[in-house]
Amino acid sequence: MADAEDNIYREAEVPGAPANGNVEGPAAHEVEGNIQEQVEEFLGPHPDYDEEEEERKYYRRKRLGVVKNVVGASVAGMIVYSVYLGLLQMQLILHYDETYREVKYGTLGLEDIDNKMLMGINVTPIIGLLYTPVLIRFLGTKWMMFLASGIYALFVSTNYWERYYTLVPSAVAIGAAIVPLWASLGNYITRMAQQYYEYTNYKEAHVQEQKKPPKGAFFPYIVIFQSVFYIIFHLCFVFAEFPMAFFLNTHLNEPRHILYNVKTCGANGHGIIPGLNKTVLHSLPRSLMLIEVESVLMGAAFVAMIIFLAVCGAAYRPTEEIDLRSIGWGNIFQLPFKHLRDYRLRLLIPFFFYSGFEVFFAINGIILSYGVCSVGLKKVWLLVLVYGLSSSACSALSLCLLRVPRHLTLLGGAVLHLGVMVGLMCWSPQPLNDTIKPHPTDPLPVLLVLIALWGLGTALNKTSLSILLGMLYEDKERLDFVFTIYHWCQAIAIFIVYLWSNLPMRAKLAILLVTLLVAMFCYWRMERQLAKKVPFRLPRIPRPRHKVKGYRYLEEENSDESDMEQSGDEEQQHDDDEEDRDTEEEEVREAGAGADGDAASLGSQHPPGPRGRHRRRDDTYEQAGAREEYAQPM
């Protein structure tokens, strides 16, 4: 037994070491070297580790995450509007039927409730410019999209108990959420394009040093991402017709009964469909079936909320969101109005208004006054389906901006709408009833062609405007304020279309025509001014003040800090402020040189101006007239 123990201990000893453990001489250095090698092998990198390959895989995952965010935001936005439009269409048709109102709701006054509900949806966005930047500042871009989708889900839930105190407040809430939702979506997609560029060109020096990229660097990614967004989003018109096609169509009366008293359609019409029968249903849908349809829509709304919450990543890092909150409520409130001092944005406002006019007119004008009046209410789902498919498919044409000048797609859609409007002014299809001699040709094919062409123009208009804003302001990290102005103008235009419902059709088309011509002229003038290098005022987001209460910028008090160290910090801050002022003054001199018609390259360095008394300027703006525009001007 003793021999066995001796063998065990003898095997555990280090070869060549004395039995007492005292290592001396060369043997000690050998033992220490072996231990050091083992430690380095254990703590050091794996022999097969490739740092460059791991970095490449890391940024590839980042790029896939950006693509996931874009697709998630697009699908969630499409689901939200599919649910909203589908439910609103079904609700308005059911509430329009006189028998449905009397049997199910008696003296409740659903017709009056519907009028106030539509007014709430269309009127509330007018004040969206006042609170949208504040909401985005407080909630952030991602959480603003999530909250807005929750408001749309709230609107769906109120249809389980249709009363004045449920429908009208939820409609007002939707009107309040329209501008913030769209401003957040537009800014989110543009921000994803900027992030994708950074993850693709992570080896570039200006990306690693977090400096501004060269002009036009984000342009291809903005074009691709905005096109993908509208390709997916415009499918909402397709899915919104599922309740109509698979549920409500089986309860509708024959077209000749619904349109019995209708005398005129199209260009000769007055209002939407004058003389439409008050009984459009031949049988009332069961309450259980309505609850099932609304439950499916409610489930889809919750899916959209989950996509915004779980699939879409944050648009900005937490520190950047904190920076936005630390610049003050007053600055946030003023920034949209300061952006309006930029002549580029002012000259695009007529196009913003027309963008709101043409979408609402496509539904109220072409599909109802021309389509339903001549082919019947049962075909409305087909007309809207063609409009949605055409808009979705033709949004891909905006990818041509990768190869052609930027004005071709926007003006191309406008010219197409001009041609369709001229045709609509001259065409008045016959109403589908027994009192008027039927038209010798079926108007449905002509209607489908006109609606498809209008959808093509809508796709080019919407996608090109979003791309143009992203391109003009690509060097700005936050585009919340720009997209707020864009969609606020759209909301006002939709409210105007809501007010002109009772005008003659030719008067509506004349307003659309004049607005489009003014928009095309203003856009042409903007491109000409950019080609002449006319300086514009680009609002600058104020620098955040980090020494504020809360968050990560709260510095711990250092009781051991001496007065000398404090004075040194103040001097360093003073030097930084002086450097910022010198940089801004040099930008002013560069802009002045560009405005004087300097023939040198826009990216070149200009010699400094004469020393002496400097012209004072507003720190909130930077003169950017000498910045390079890569897209070809008109």
XYZ file of C-alpha atoms in Angstrom, residues 230-239 241-242 381-396 451-453 455-456 459:
34
model
C -44.352 51.711 -50.831
C -44.385 48.414 -52.741
C -45.485 46.702 -49.539
C -47.622 49.501 -48.115
C -49.819 50.023 -51.181
C -51.013 46.432 -50.780
C -53.203 47.766 -47.953
C -55.800 48.689 -50.593
C -55.861 45.029 -51.647
C -56.259 43.501 -48.187
C -61.239 44.762 -49.637
C -61.312 41.286 -48.074
C -63.851 45.799 -54.282
C -62.534 45.077 -57.790
C -61.896 48.754 -58.530
C -60.016 49.326 -55.264
C -58.111 46.073 -55.774
C -56.856 47.211 -59.187
C -55.867 50.593 -57.741
C -53.867 48.946 -54.943
C -52.145 46.406 -57.173
C -51.226 49.085 -59.713
C -49.832 51.398 -57.011
C -47.857 48.574 -55.419
C -46.374 47.215 -58.633
C -45.575 50.622 -60.094
C -43.787 51.774 -56.928
C -40.922 49.616 -58.177
C -57.769 53.438 -62.267
C -54.589 51.507 -63.093
C -53.071 54.610 -64.708
C -52.464 54.153 -59.418
C -49.279 54.373 -61.495
C -47.010 55.363 -56.910
